mmCIF file of C-alpha atoms in Angstrom:
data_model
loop_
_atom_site.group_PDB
_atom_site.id
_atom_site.type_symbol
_atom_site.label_atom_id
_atom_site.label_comp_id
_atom_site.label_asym_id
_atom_site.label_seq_id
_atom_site.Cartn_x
_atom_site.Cartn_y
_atom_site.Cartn_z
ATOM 1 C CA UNK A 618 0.000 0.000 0.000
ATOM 2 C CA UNK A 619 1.665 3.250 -1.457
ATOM 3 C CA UNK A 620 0.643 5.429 2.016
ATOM 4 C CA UNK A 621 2.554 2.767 4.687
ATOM 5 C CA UNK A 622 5.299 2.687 2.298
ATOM 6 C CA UNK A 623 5.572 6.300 2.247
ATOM 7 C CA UNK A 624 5.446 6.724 6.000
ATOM 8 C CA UNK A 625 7.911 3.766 6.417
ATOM 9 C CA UNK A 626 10.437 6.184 4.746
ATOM 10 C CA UNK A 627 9.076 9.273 5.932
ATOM 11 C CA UNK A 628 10.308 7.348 9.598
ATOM 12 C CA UNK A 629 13.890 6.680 8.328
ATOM 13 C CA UNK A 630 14.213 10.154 6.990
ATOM 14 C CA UNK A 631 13.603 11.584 10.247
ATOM 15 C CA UNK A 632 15.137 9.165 12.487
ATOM 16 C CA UNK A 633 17.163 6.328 11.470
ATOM 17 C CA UNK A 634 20.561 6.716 10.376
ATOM 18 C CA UNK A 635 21.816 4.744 7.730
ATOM 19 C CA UNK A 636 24.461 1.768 8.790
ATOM 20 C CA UNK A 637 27.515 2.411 6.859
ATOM 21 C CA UNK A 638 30.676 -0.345 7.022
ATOM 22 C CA UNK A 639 33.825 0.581 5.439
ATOM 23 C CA UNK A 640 36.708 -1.980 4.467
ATOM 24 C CA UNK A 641 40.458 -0.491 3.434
ATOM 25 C CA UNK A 642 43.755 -1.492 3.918
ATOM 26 C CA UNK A 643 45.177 1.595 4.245
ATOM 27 C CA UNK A 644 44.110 2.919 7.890
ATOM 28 C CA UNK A 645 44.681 6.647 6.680
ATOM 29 C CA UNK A 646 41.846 6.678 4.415
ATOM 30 C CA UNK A 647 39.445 4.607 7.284
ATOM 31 C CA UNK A 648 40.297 7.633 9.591
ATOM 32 C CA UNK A 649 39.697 10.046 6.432
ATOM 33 C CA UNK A 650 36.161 8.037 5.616
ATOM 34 C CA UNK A 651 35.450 7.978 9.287
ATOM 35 C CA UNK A 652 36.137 11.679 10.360
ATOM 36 C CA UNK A 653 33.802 12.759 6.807
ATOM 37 C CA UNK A 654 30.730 10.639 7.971
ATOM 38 C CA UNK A 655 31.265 11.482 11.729
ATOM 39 C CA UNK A 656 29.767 15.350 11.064
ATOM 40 C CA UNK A 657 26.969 13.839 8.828
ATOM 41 C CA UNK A 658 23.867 13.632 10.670
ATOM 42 C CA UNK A 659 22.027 10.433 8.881
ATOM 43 C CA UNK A 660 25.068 8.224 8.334
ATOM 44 C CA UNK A 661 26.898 6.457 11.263
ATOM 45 C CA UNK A 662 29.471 3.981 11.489
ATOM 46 C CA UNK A 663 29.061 0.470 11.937
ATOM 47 C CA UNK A 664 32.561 -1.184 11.870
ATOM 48 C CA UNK A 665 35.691 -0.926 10.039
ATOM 49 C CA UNK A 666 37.783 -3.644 8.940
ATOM 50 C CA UNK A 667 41.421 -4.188 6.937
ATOM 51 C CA UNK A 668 40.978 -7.222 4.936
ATOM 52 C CA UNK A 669 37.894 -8.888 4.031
ATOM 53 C CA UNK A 670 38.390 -12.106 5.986
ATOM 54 C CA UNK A 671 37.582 -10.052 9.080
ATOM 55 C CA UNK A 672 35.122 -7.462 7.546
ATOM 56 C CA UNK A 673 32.658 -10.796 5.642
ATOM 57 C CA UNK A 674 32.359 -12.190 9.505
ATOM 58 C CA UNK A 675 31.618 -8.941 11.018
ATOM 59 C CA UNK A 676 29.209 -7.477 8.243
ATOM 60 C CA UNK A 677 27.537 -10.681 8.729
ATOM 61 C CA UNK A 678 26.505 -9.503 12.142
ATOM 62 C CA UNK A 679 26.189 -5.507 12.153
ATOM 63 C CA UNK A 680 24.454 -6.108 8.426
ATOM 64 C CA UNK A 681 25.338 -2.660 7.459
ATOM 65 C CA UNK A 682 22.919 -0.391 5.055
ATOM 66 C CA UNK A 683 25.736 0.484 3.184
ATOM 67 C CA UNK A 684 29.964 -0.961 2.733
ATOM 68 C CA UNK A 685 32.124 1.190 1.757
ATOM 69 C CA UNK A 686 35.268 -1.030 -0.312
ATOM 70 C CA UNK A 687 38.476 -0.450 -1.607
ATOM 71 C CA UNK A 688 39.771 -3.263 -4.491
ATOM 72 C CA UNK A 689 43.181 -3.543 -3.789
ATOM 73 C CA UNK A 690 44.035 -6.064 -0.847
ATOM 74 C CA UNK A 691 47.252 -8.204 0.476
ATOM 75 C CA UNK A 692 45.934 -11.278 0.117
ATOM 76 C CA UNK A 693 42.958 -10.734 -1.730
ATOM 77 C CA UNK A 694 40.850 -8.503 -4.800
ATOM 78 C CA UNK A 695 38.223 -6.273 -4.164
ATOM 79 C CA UNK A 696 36.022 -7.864 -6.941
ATOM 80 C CA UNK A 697 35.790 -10.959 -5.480
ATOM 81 C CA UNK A 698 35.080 -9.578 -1.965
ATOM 82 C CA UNK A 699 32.263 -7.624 -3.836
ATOM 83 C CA UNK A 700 31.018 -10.864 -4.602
ATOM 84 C CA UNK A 701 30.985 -11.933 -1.489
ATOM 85 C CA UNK A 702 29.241 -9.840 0.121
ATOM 86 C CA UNK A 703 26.049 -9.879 -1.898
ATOM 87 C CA UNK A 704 26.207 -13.674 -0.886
ATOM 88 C CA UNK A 705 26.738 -12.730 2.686
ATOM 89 C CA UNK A 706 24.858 -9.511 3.614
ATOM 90 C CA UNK A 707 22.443 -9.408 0.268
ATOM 91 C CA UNK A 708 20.852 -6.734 1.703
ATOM 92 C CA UNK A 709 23.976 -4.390 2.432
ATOM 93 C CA UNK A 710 24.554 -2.019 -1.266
ATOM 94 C CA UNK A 711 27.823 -1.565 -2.079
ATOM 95 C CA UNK A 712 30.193 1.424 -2.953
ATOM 96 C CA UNK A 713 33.611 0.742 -4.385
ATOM 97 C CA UNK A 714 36.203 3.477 -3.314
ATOM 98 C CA UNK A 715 39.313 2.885 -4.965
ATOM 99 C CA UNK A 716 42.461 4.531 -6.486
ATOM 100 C CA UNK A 717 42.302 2.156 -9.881
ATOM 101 C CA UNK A 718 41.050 4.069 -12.982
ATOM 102 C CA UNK A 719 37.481 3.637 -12.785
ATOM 103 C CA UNK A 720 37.008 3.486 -16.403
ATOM 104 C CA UNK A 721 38.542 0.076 -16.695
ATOM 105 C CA UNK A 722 37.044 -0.891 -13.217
ATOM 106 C CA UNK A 723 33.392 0.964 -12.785
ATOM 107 C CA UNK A 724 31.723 -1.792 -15.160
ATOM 108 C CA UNK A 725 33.677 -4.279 -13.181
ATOM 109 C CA UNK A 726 32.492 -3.642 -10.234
ATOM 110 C CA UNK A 727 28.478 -3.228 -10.955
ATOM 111 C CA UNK A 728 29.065 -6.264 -12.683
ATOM 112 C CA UNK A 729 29.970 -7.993 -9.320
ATOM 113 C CA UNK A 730 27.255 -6.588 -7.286
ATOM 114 C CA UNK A 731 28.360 -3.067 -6.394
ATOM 115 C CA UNK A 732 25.786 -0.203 -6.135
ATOM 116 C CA UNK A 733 28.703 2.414 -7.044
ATOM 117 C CA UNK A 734 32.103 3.328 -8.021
ATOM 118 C CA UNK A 735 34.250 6.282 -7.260
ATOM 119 C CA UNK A 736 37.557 6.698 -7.074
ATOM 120 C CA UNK A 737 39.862 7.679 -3.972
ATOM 121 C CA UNK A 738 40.860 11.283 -6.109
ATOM 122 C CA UNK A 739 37.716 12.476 -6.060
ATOM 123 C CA UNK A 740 36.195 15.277 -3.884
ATOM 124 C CA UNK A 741 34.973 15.030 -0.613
ATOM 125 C CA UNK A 742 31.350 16.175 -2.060
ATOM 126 C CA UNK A 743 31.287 14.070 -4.625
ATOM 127 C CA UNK A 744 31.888 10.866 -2.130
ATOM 128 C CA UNK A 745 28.955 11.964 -0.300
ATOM 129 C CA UNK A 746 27.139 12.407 -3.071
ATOM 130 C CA UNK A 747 27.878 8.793 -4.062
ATOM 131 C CA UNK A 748 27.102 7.723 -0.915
ATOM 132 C CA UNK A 749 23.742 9.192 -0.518
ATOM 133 C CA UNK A 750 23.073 8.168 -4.285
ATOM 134 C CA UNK A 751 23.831 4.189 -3.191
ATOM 135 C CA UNK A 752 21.665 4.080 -0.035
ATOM 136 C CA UNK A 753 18.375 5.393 -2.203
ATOM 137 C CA UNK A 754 19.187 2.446 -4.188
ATOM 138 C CA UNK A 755 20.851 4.103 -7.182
ATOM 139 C CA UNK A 756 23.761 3.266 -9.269
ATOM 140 C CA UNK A 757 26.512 6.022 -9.105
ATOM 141 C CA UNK A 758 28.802 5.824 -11.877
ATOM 142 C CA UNK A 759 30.730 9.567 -12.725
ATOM 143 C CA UNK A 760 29.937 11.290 -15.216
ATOM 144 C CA UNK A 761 33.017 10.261 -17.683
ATOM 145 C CA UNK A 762 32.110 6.007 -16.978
ATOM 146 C CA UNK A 763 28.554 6.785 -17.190
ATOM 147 C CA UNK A 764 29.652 8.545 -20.980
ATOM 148 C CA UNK A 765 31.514 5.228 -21.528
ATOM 149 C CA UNK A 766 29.295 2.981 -20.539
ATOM 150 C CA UNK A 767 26.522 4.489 -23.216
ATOM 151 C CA UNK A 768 29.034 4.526 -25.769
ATOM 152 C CA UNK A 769 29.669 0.620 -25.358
ATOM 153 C CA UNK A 770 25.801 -0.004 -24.893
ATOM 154 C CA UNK A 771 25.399 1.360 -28.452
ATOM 155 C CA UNK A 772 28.785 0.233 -30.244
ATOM 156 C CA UNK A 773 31.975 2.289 -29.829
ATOM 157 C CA UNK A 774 32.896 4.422 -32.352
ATOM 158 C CA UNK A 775 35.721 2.910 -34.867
ATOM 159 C CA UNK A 776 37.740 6.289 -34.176
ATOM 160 C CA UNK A 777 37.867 5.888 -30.121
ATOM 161 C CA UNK A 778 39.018 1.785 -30.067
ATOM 162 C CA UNK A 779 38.850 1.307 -26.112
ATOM 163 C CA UNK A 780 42.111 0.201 -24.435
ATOM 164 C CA UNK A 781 43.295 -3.661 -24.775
ATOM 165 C CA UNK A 782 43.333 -3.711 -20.961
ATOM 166 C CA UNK A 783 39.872 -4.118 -21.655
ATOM 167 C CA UNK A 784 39.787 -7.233 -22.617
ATOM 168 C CA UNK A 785 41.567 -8.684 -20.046
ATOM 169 C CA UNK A 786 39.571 -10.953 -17.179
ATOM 170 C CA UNK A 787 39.070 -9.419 -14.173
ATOM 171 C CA UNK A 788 41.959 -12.179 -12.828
ATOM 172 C CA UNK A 789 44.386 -11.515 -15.365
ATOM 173 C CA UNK A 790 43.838 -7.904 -14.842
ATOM 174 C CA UNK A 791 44.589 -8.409 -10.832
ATOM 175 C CA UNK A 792 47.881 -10.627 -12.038
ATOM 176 C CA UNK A 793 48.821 -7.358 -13.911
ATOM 177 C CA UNK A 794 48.406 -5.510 -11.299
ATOM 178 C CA UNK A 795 50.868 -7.700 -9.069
ATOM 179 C CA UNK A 796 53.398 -8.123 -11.669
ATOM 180 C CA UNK A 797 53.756 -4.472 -11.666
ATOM 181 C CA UNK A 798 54.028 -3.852 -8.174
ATOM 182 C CA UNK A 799 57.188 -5.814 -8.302
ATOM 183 C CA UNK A 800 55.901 -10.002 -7.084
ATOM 184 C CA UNK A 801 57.258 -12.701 -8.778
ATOM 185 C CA UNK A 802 55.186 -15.389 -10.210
ATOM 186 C CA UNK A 803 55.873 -17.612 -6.817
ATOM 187 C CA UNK A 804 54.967 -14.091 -4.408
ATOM 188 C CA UNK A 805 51.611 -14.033 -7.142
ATOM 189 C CA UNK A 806 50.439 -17.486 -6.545
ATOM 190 C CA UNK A 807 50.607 -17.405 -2.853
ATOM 191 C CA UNK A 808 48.982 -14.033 -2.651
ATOM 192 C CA UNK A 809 46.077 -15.702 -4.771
ATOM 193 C CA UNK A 810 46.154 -18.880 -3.510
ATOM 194 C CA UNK A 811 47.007 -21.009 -6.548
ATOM 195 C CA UNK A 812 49.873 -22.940 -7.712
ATOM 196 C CA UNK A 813 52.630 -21.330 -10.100
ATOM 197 C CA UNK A 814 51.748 -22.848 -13.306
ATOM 198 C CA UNK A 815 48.144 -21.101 -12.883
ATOM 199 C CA UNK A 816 50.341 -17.857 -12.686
ATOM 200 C CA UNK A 817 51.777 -18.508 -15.798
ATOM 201 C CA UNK A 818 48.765 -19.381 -18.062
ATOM 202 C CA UNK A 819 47.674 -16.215 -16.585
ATOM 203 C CA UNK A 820 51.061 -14.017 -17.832
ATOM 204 C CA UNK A 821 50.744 -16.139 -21.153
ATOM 205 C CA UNK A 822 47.277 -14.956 -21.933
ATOM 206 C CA UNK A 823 48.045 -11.406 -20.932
ATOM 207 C CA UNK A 824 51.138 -10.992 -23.343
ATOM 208 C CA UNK A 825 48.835 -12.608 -26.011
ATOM 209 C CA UNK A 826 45.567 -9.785 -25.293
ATOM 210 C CA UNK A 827 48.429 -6.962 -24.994
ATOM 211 C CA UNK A 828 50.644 -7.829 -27.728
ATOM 212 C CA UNK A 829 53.337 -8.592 -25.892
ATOM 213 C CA UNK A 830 56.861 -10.162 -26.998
ATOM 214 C CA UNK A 831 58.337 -11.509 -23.730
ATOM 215 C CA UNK A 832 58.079 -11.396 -19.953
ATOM 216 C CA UNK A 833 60.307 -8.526 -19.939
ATOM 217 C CA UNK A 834 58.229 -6.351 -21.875
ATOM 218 C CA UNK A 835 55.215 -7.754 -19.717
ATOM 219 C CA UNK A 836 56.888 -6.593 -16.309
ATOM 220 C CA UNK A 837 57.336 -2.741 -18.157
ATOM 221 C CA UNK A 838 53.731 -2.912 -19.117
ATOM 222 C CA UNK A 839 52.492 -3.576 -15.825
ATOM 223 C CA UNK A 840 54.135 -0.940 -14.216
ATOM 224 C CA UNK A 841 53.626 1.513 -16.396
ATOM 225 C CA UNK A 842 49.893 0.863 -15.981
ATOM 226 C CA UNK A 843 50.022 0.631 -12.518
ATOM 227 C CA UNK A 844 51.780 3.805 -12.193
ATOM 228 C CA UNK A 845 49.390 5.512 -14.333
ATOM 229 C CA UNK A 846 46.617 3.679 -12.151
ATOM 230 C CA UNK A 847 47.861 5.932 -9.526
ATOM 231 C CA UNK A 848 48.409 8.823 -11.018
ATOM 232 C CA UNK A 849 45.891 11.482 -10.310
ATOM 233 C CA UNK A 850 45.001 13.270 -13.553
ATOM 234 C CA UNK A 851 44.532 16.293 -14.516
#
């Protein structure tokens, strides 16, 4: 019945703060994430947690409204855990807050269950914005993936190819990602929890999608791209 849904919300407008969990390994952007929602008056914080072994058992009993994610993990991707959670807490949305270029990661993410995507660069404003834009059960993409996300809906354009990282898996993209922050092959599979000649397949199929003559030119590749992952542009 449209009036008791109405007053159901007109409740949690005026009372209930929304729930809000956030998960990053890097405890200077917790306290920065923290300190934000602390002056907000209808978000609160639930819990906080470093890796998502801990934060998938504690979400699982605060059942936040909202977690707040990076992607990038020791042990672990943020994709996955995105998965996770919609198998753990279904009912929790999910915002992905992460330094990686959201154009090669937004679709990614709303692909594995996330609500949202915005990147670590981006204003404080804008995260709230996000935020609020999640929790009413939106999908926040910014401006520039929501542009490429049309333009793939309807075909790209055969002037504007879109970048062979592209067609990487979201595994062999992570594998990149390692490779360029300096772990070898062994450091790789133990970090992910498979056996070396997994690893390999993996860097074989990325030299083949990137054009790629040898390992060599496979290690430059991958930290050029995770440099420019991190480089806030301008």
């Amino acid at each position: 019945m449209p009036h008791a849904t109405n007053h159901s919300q007109s409740r949690r407008t005026a009372g209930k703060k929304a729930r809000v969990f956030i998960i990053d390994d890097q405890p200077i952007i917790r306290e920065r994430v923290l300190e934000l929602l602390a002056r907000e008056p209808d978000l609160e914080i639930c819990g906080e947690a470093e890796d998502p072994r801990s934060a998938l058992d504690r979400i699982a009993v605060e059942k936040p409204d909202l977690v707040i994610t990076g992607l990038s993990f020791r042990h672990s991707h943020g994709l996955g855990l995105v998965k996770d959670l919609g198998k753990r807490s279904p009912r929790s949305r999910i915002l992905v807050f992460s330094l990686y270029d959201e154009v090669l990661y937004g679709e990614r993410a709303i692909r594995a269950g996330a609500r949202g995507f915005i990147e670590k660069r981006a204003p404080t404003k804008e995260l709230l914005l996000a935020i609020r834009q999640v929790l009413r059960g939106e999908i926040y993409l910014s401006p520039r993936v929501a542009a490429t996300t049309v333009r793939r809906f309807f075909g790209r354009n055969a002037l504007t190819p879109g970048s062979p990282l592209e067609e990487l898996s979201n595994r062999e993209l992570e594998v990149l990602q390692l490779i360029g922050s300096g772990r070898s092959t062994r450091q790789i599979a133990a970090t992910l929890g498979v056996d070396v000649k997994t690893i390999e397949t993996y860097r074989g199929r990325i030299k083949v999608k990137l054009k790629l003559p040898d390992s060599q030119a496979l290690v430059a590749r991958a930290t050029r791209y995770l440099e420019n992952s991190l480089t806030p542009r301008v």
